[in-house]
Amino acid sequence: MKKLTIIAFFMALFANMTFAAEVNVFSARHYDSDIQLYEKFTAKTGITVNVVSGKDKALQKRITEEGTDSKADLYITADAGRLGAFAAKGMFQNSMTATIKAAVPANFRTSKWTGIAKRARIMYYSPERVNANELNGMTYEGLADPKWKGRVVIRKSNNIYNQSLVASLVKNNGKAATCSWAKGVVANMARDSKGNDRAQILAVAAGEADLAVANTYYYALMLSGKKGAEQQAAAKKVLPFFPNQGDRGTHMNISGGGVLKSAPNADNAKKLLEFLLTKEAQEHIVNNTFEYPMIDGVEPHALVKQMGLGYNQDLETKVANYGKQQATALECMLAASWK
């Protein structure tokens, strides 16, 4: 009996050691380069990264339904609005470490999750049909100006990037002003909202609109030629514009992650988050996804730098507000008949 007890003890110890040498990542990011990054982490730490990829709703549904039986350690996605909404459901534990806190500015993290890369949601215009005077002092609020009637394209109201942008307006301008603004934007649309971010840029290049709203990395992706010569040529027909330079600065968002409440390998998940914020990992991210680095000392991809780096970022509006104001933002858009 004593011998069996000793054997059982060592088997349990071995099982725990094996289990502790892994981390289970549920990721809604769709980049092959992320897998390469996880492989680098494994090579450095010996911790195996198991990845479950999928769309946000499906991943969140699985994590929620499995509850304490879930093997998920780290949830990674794009947009602070998604992270904030999931955190509001009590799905994350404290994900903060001293290393993360030192690396990430306070407005791009909470105690439950942190940004790992930044992106800006800006405007793109046709230099043939829009002159510099029209854009002088241009803001997101200015998208509702009647002078843009029939000239604006932007994605649907169910798009999380738009919901977060509008949530930032709710935070800064209040519900009433934002709901009124949404009606003005709808009145200025060149067509009903449709397509992804690249489709908005393509619409301006094709002359269907004069002004589009899209995330910066999509424009760089098109310029890179990775989406084909046609999209590359279209991107060269439009120019980027960074709004709100005279006040709070351009709207910023994140890709990020948080350690799940029932994570069996929470410490390893935090180690992976810390690794994603190292210079090596940040350089890998920005050179493969065209996002902005989260930490200082790392330069964006050359195509992103080409867009200009001297713009004022909105560093005052905490991205945690995007989740908090998400419902109000959607209410304003739907009330305005934003498709």
Short mmCIF file of C-alpha atoms in Angstrom, two decimals:
data_model
loop_
_atom_site.label_atom_id
_atom_site.label_comp_id
_atom_site.label_asym_id
_atom_site.label_seq_id
_atom_site.Cartn_x
_atom_site.Cartn_y
_atom_site.Cartn_z
CA MET A 1 0.00 0.00 0.00
CA LYS A 2 2.80 2.37 0.91
CA LYS A 3 4.53 1.66 -2.42
CA LEU A 4 1.32 2.39 -4.33
CA THR A 5 0.90 5.66 -2.44
CA ILE A 6 4.41 6.77 -3.38
CA ILE A 7 3.85 5.83 -7.03
CA ALA A 8 0.55 7.72 -7.07
CA PHE A 9 2.25 10.74 -5.52
CA PHE A 10 4.96 10.88 -8.18
CA MET A 11 2.45 10.29 -10.97
CA ALA A 12 0.37 13.20 -9.70
CA LEU A 13 3.48 15.35 -9.37
CA PHE A 14 4.55 14.51 -12.93
CA ALA A 15 1.07 15.25 -14.24
CA ASN A 16 1.05 18.65 -12.53
CA MET A 17 4.49 19.49 -13.90
CA THR A 18 3.38 18.56 -17.41
CA PHE A 19 0.16 20.53 -17.05
CA ALA A 20 2.04 23.54 -15.72
CA ALA A 21 4.24 23.61 -18.84
CA GLU A 22 1.43 24.74 -21.13
CA VAL A 23 -0.95 27.61 -21.74
CA ASN A 24 -4.24 27.43 -23.62
CA VAL A 25 -4.96 30.46 -25.78
CA PHE A 26 -8.42 31.15 -27.19
CA SER A 27 -7.76 33.67 -29.94
CA ALA A 28 -10.02 35.63 -32.27
CA ARG A 29 -6.99 37.11 -34.01
CA HIS A 30 -6.57 35.48 -37.40
CA TYR A 31 -2.87 35.99 -38.08
CA ASP A 32 -0.51 33.11 -38.87
CA SER A 33 2.23 35.38 -37.56
CA ASP A 34 0.73 35.07 -34.06
CA ILE A 35 1.37 31.31 -34.17
CA GLN A 36 4.99 32.01 -35.08
CA LEU A 37 5.17 34.31 -32.08
CA TYR A 38 3.82 31.62 -29.75
CA GLU A 39 6.47 29.25 -31.08
CA LYS A 40 9.13 31.79 -30.11
CA PHE A 41 7.64 31.95 -26.61
CA THR A 42 7.79 28.15 -26.32
CA ALA A 43 11.41 28.10 -27.48
CA LYS A 44 12.33 30.65 -24.81
CA THR A 45 10.31 29.26 -21.88
CA GLY A 46 9.56 25.62 -22.60
CA ILE A 47 5.86 26.41 -22.13
CA THR A 48 3.73 24.88 -24.88
CA VAL A 49 1.07 27.17 -26.36
CA ASN A 50 -2.14 25.41 -27.39
CA VAL A 51 -4.28 27.63 -29.60
CA VAL A 52 -8.01 27.48 -30.23
CA SER A 53 -8.90 29.94 -33.00
CA GLY A 54 -12.35 31.18 -33.92
CA LYS A 55 -14.73 34.09 -34.07
CA ASP A 56 -15.34 36.09 -30.92
CA LYS A 57 -18.94 35.09 -30.34
CA ALA A 58 -18.18 31.38 -30.72
CA LEU A 59 -15.14 31.52 -28.44
CA GLN A 60 -16.93 33.53 -25.77
CA LYS A 61 -19.92 31.19 -25.93
CA ARG A 62 -17.71 28.15 -25.43
CA ILE A 63 -15.78 29.70 -22.54
CA THR A 64 -18.98 30.82 -20.84
CA GLU A 65 -20.80 27.50 -21.27
CA GLU A 66 -17.83 25.41 -20.07
CA GLY A 67 -17.51 27.57 -16.97
CA THR A 68 -15.11 26.16 -14.38
CA ASP A 69 -14.47 23.15 -16.65
CA SER A 70 -12.98 25.39 -19.33
CA LYS A 71 -9.33 24.79 -20.16
CA ALA A 72 -8.99 28.30 -21.59
CA ASP A 73 -6.26 30.36 -19.93
CA LEU A 74 -5.93 33.44 -22.10
CA TYR A 75 -8.49 35.14 -24.32
CA ILE A 76 -7.01 37.30 -27.07
CA THR A 77 -9.00 39.46 -29.47
CA ALA A 78 -9.11 42.73 -31.35
CA ASP A 79 -10.91 45.76 -29.91
CA ALA A 80 -11.22 47.00 -26.35
CA GLY A 81 -15.00 46.95 -26.71
CA ARG A 82 -15.00 43.16 -26.91
CA LEU A 83 -12.64 42.80 -23.97
CA GLY A 84 -14.61 45.26 -21.89
CA ALA A 85 -17.94 43.57 -22.58
CA PHE A 86 -16.52 40.15 -21.68
CA ALA A 87 -14.95 41.54 -18.54
CA ALA A 88 -18.34 42.99 -17.53
CA LYS A 89 -19.65 39.42 -17.46
CA GLY A 90 -17.02 38.54 -14.86
CA MET A 91 -15.00 36.33 -17.18
CA PHE A 92 -11.50 37.60 -16.34
CA GLN A 93 -9.35 37.45 -13.25
CA ASN A 94 -6.71 40.05 -12.37
CA SER A 95 -4.34 39.88 -15.34
CA MET A 96 -1.99 42.61 -14.25
CA THR A 97 1.66 42.12 -13.34
CA ALA A 98 4.34 44.66 -12.53
CA THR A 99 5.93 44.04 -15.93
CA ILE A 100 2.70 44.67 -17.83
CA LYS A 101 1.91 47.74 -15.75
CA ALA A 102 5.33 49.21 -16.51
CA ALA A 103 5.07 48.51 -20.24
CA VAL A 104 1.49 49.53 -21.08
CA PRO A 105 0.11 53.08 -20.62
CA ALA A 106 -2.78 53.17 -18.15
CA ASN A 107 -5.39 54.17 -20.75
CA PHE A 108 -4.70 50.99 -22.75
CA ARG A 109 -5.24 48.48 -19.95
CA THR A 110 -7.33 47.59 -16.92
CA SER A 111 -6.65 45.22 -14.05
CA LYS A 112 -8.50 42.51 -16.03
CA TRP A 113 -6.93 42.83 -19.51
CA THR A 114 -4.24 44.67 -21.40
CA GLY A 115 -3.55 45.93 -24.88
CA ILE A 116 -0.76 44.24 -26.81
CA ALA A 117 -0.89 46.40 -29.96
CA LYS A 118 -2.55 49.64 -31.02
CA ARG A 119 -4.55 50.68 -34.06
CA ALA A 120 -6.08 54.00 -35.09
CA ARG A 121 -9.47 54.42 -36.77
CA ILE A 122 -9.01 57.31 -39.15
CA MET A 123 -10.33 58.88 -42.36
CA TYR A 124 -9.27 58.35 -45.98
CA TYR A 125 -10.03 60.85 -48.71
CA SER A 126 -9.73 61.37 -52.42
CA PRO A 127 -7.19 64.16 -53.09
CA GLU A 128 -8.95 64.71 -56.43
CA ARG A 129 -12.30 65.56 -54.83
CA VAL A 130 -11.39 66.78 -51.35
CA ASN A 131 -9.10 69.76 -50.83
CA ALA A 132 -7.00 70.64 -47.81
CA ASN A 133 -9.33 73.45 -46.76
CA GLU A 134 -12.23 71.02 -46.38
CA LEU A 135 -10.18 68.89 -44.01
CA ASN A 136 -8.71 71.76 -42.02
CA GLY A 137 -9.58 71.06 -38.38
CA MET A 138 -11.60 67.97 -39.36
CA THR A 139 -12.93 65.85 -36.50
CA TYR A 140 -15.01 62.71 -36.10
CA GLU A 141 -17.78 65.05 -35.03
CA GLY A 142 -17.37 66.77 -38.40
CA LEU A 143 -18.59 63.68 -40.25
CA ALA A 144 -22.10 64.94 -39.48
CA ASP A 145 -21.51 68.32 -41.16
CA PRO A 146 -24.00 68.77 -44.05
CA LYS A 147 -21.12 69.68 -46.39
CA TRP A 148 -20.32 65.95 -46.51
CA LYS A 149 -23.83 64.96 -47.64
CA GLY A 150 -23.63 61.98 -50.01
CA ARG A 151 -19.85 61.76 -49.60
CA VAL A 152 -19.17 59.45 -46.62
CA VAL A 153 -18.77 55.66 -46.40
CA ILE A 154 -18.42 53.69 -43.18
CA ARG A 155 -19.16 50.16 -42.01
CA LYS A 156 -22.40 48.91 -40.48
CA SER A 157 -23.57 49.68 -36.96
CA ASN A 158 -22.97 46.07 -35.87
CA ASN A 159 -19.24 46.45 -36.51
CA ILE A 160 -17.32 46.50 -33.22
CA TYR A 161 -14.77 49.03 -34.52
CA ASN A 162 -17.59 51.48 -35.22
CA GLN A 163 -19.27 50.73 -31.91
CA SER A 164 -16.05 51.56 -30.07
CA LEU A 165 -15.55 54.76 -32.06
CA VAL A 166 -19.09 55.88 -31.29
CA ALA A 167 -18.65 54.80 -27.65
CA SER A 168 -15.68 57.17 -27.44
CA LEU A 169 -17.92 59.96 -28.70
CA VAL A 170 -20.52 59.09 -26.07
CA LYS A 171 -17.82 59.31 -23.40
CA ASN A 172 -16.52 62.65 -24.66
CA ASN A 173 -19.70 64.37 -25.89
CA GLY A 174 -22.59 62.67 -24.09
CA LYS A 175 -25.47 60.53 -25.32
CA ALA A 176 -27.72 63.28 -26.70
CA ALA A 177 -25.00 64.89 -28.80
CA THR A 178 -23.79 61.51 -30.07
CA CYS A 179 -27.26 60.35 -31.06
CA SER A 180 -27.77 63.60 -32.96
CA TRP A 181 -24.35 63.13 -34.59
CA ALA A 182 -25.25 59.60 -35.71
CA LYS A 183 -28.30 60.95 -37.56
CA GLY A 184 -26.07 63.46 -39.31
CA VAL A 185 -23.60 60.77 -40.36
CA VAL A 186 -26.39 58.59 -41.79
CA ALA A 187 -27.69 61.60 -43.72
CA ASN A 188 -24.22 62.09 -45.21
CA MET A 189 -23.68 58.49 -46.33
CA ALA A 190 -23.02 57.96 -50.02
CA ARG A 191 -24.76 54.57 -49.76
CA ASP A 192 -26.05 52.18 -47.13
CA SER A 193 -23.25 50.76 -45.01
CA LYS A 194 -21.78 47.54 -46.36
CA GLY A 195 -18.51 45.67 -46.60
CA ASN A 196 -15.36 45.60 -44.49
CA ASP A 197 -12.87 48.39 -43.86
CA ARG A 198 -11.03 47.80 -47.12
CA ALA A 199 -14.35 48.07 -48.98
CA GLN A 200 -14.74 51.62 -47.65
CA ILE A 201 -11.31 52.62 -48.98
CA LEU A 202 -12.08 50.93 -52.30
CA ALA A 203 -15.30 52.94 -52.54
CA VAL A 204 -13.39 56.22 -52.29
CA ALA A 205 -10.81 55.05 -54.83
CA ALA A 206 -13.64 54.13 -57.23
CA GLY A 207 -15.30 57.53 -56.88
CA GLU A 208 -18.35 56.22 -55.02
CA ALA A 209 -17.56 58.46 -52.04
CA ASP A 210 -15.07 61.13 -51.04
CA LEU A 211 -14.38 60.19 -47.43
CA ALA A 212 -14.07 56.79 -45.70
CA VAL A 213 -13.50 55.62 -42.14
CA ALA A 214 -11.26 52.59 -41.59
CA ASN A 215 -8.51 51.23 -39.36
CA THR A 216 -4.94 52.11 -40.27
CA TYR A 217 -3.62 48.57 -40.67
CA TYR A 218 -6.11 47.81 -43.46
CA TYR A 219 -4.73 50.67 -45.54
CA ALA A 220 -1.15 49.48 -44.99
CA LEU A 221 -2.20 45.93 -45.87
CA MET A 222 -3.61 47.17 -49.17
CA LEU A 223 -0.48 49.20 -49.90
CA SER A 224 1.67 46.13 -49.23
CA GLY A 225 0.19 44.31 -52.22
CA LYS A 226 -0.73 41.29 -50.09
CA LYS A 227 -4.37 41.73 -51.14
CA GLY A 228 -3.54 41.99 -54.81
CA ALA A 229 -2.47 44.62 -57.32
CA GLU A 230 -5.98 46.02 -57.68
CA GLN A 231 -6.31 46.88 -54.01
CA GLN A 232 -2.75 48.20 -53.93
CA ALA A 233 -3.54 50.55 -56.80
CA ALA A 234 -6.76 51.65 -55.10
CA ALA A 235 -4.96 52.46 -51.86
CA LYS A 236 -2.56 54.68 -53.77
CA LYS A 237 -5.50 56.75 -55.00
CA VAL A 238 -6.50 57.84 -51.48
CA LEU A 239 -4.69 59.57 -48.64
CA PRO A 240 -4.97 59.09 -44.86
CA PHE A 241 -6.16 61.83 -42.53
CA PHE A 242 -5.86 61.83 -38.73
CA PRO A 243 -8.87 63.62 -37.16
CA ASN A 244 -9.22 65.69 -33.99
CA GLN A 245 -5.70 67.04 -34.00
CA GLY A 246 -6.88 70.28 -32.41
CA ASP A 247 -8.43 68.66 -29.33
CA ARG A 248 -8.31 65.16 -27.79
CA GLY A 249 -6.49 63.48 -30.70
CA THR A 250 -7.17 60.57 -33.03
CA HIS A 251 -9.27 57.64 -31.79
CA MET A 252 -7.05 54.73 -30.70
CA ASN A 253 -8.00 51.12 -30.07
CA ILE A 254 -6.15 47.90 -29.28
CA SER A 255 -5.66 44.23 -29.77
CA GLY A 256 -5.38 42.71 -26.32
CA GLY A 257 -5.91 39.85 -23.96
CA GLY A 258 -6.92 38.84 -20.47
CA VAL A 259 -6.43 35.85 -18.20
CA LEU A 260 -9.70 33.99 -17.74
CA LYS A 261 -11.34 33.57 -14.36
CA SER A 262 -11.03 29.78 -14.28
CA ALA A 263 -7.65 29.57 -16.06
CA PRO A 264 -5.83 26.37 -15.00
CA ASN A 265 -2.49 27.90 -16.05
CA ALA A 266 -2.91 31.52 -15.01
CA ASP A 267 0.76 32.14 -14.26
CA ASN A 268 1.80 30.87 -17.68
CA ALA A 269 -0.88 33.03 -19.30
CA LYS A 270 0.56 36.10 -17.58
CA LYS A 271 4.05 35.12 -18.73
CA LEU A 272 2.78 34.95 -22.31
CA LEU A 273 1.17 38.38 -22.02
CA GLU A 274 4.46 39.74 -20.69
CA PHE A 275 6.33 38.15 -23.59
CA LEU A 276 3.95 39.75 -26.10
CA LEU A 277 5.02 43.10 -24.69
CA THR A 278 8.76 42.54 -25.16
CA LYS A 279 10.65 44.39 -27.89
CA GLU A 280 11.19 41.16 -29.84
CA ALA A 281 7.49 40.29 -29.84
CA GLN A 282 6.35 43.84 -30.57
CA GLU A 283 8.64 44.07 -33.59
CA HIS A 284 7.22 40.78 -34.83
CA ILE A 285 3.64 42.00 -34.39
CA VAL A 286 4.01 45.38 -36.11
CA ASN A 287 5.96 43.97 -39.05
CA ASN A 288 3.35 41.30 -39.73
CA THR A 289 0.01 42.93 -38.88
CA PHE A 290 0.74 46.62 -39.58
CA GLU A 291 -0.53 47.58 -36.10
CA TYR A 292 1.19 50.16 -33.92
CA PRO A 293 3.47 48.96 -31.10
CA MET A 294 2.14 49.13 -27.58
CA ILE A 295 5.50 49.80 -25.97
CA ASP A 296 8.09 52.53 -26.44
CA GLY A 297 11.26 51.87 -28.41
CA VAL A 298 9.66 49.96 -31.29
CA GLU A 299 8.94 51.49 -34.70
CA PRO A 300 5.90 50.59 -36.82
CA HIS A 301 6.21 48.97 -40.24
CA ALA A 302 7.60 51.24 -42.98
CA LEU A 303 4.17 51.42 -44.68
CA VAL A 304 2.61 52.63 -41.44
CA LYS A 305 5.37 55.17 -40.88
CA GLN A 306 4.70 56.40 -44.41
CA MET A 307 1.23 57.43 -43.25
CA GLY A 308 2.81 59.75 -40.69
CA LEU A 309 3.75 59.33 -37.04
CA GLY A 310 3.55 62.89 -35.81
CA TYR A 311 -0.18 62.89 -35.15
CA ASN A 312 -1.76 63.39 -31.73
CA GLN A 313 -3.25 60.19 -30.33
CA ASP A 314 -6.21 60.30 -27.99
CA LEU A 315 -4.42 59.28 -24.81
CA GLU A 316 -7.06 60.74 -22.51
CA THR A 317 -10.05 58.55 -23.36
CA LYS A 318 -9.43 55.22 -21.66
CA VAL A 319 -10.24 52.34 -24.00
CA ALA A 320 -12.10 50.67 -21.13
CA ASN A 321 -14.89 53.15 -21.87
CA TYR A 322 -15.58 51.48 -25.21
CA GLY A 323 -17.10 48.45 -23.52
CA LYS A 324 -18.89 50.55 -20.90
CA GLN A 325 -20.55 52.79 -23.51
CA GLN A 326 -21.09 50.09 -26.14
CA ALA A 327 -24.83 49.65 -25.55
CA THR A 328 -25.44 53.40 -25.68
CA ALA A 329 -23.38 53.71 -28.85
CA LEU A 330 -25.40 50.99 -30.57
CA GLU A 331 -28.65 52.57 -29.35
CA CYS A 332 -27.65 55.87 -30.99
CA MET A 333 -26.71 54.22 -34.27
CA LEU A 334 -29.88 52.13 -34.49
CA ALA A 335 -32.05 55.14 -33.61
CA ALA A 336 -30.42 56.93 -36.56
CA SER A 337 -31.30 54.01 -38.87
CA TRP A 338 -27.61 53.25 -39.35
CA LYS A 339 -27.75 49.98 -41.28
#
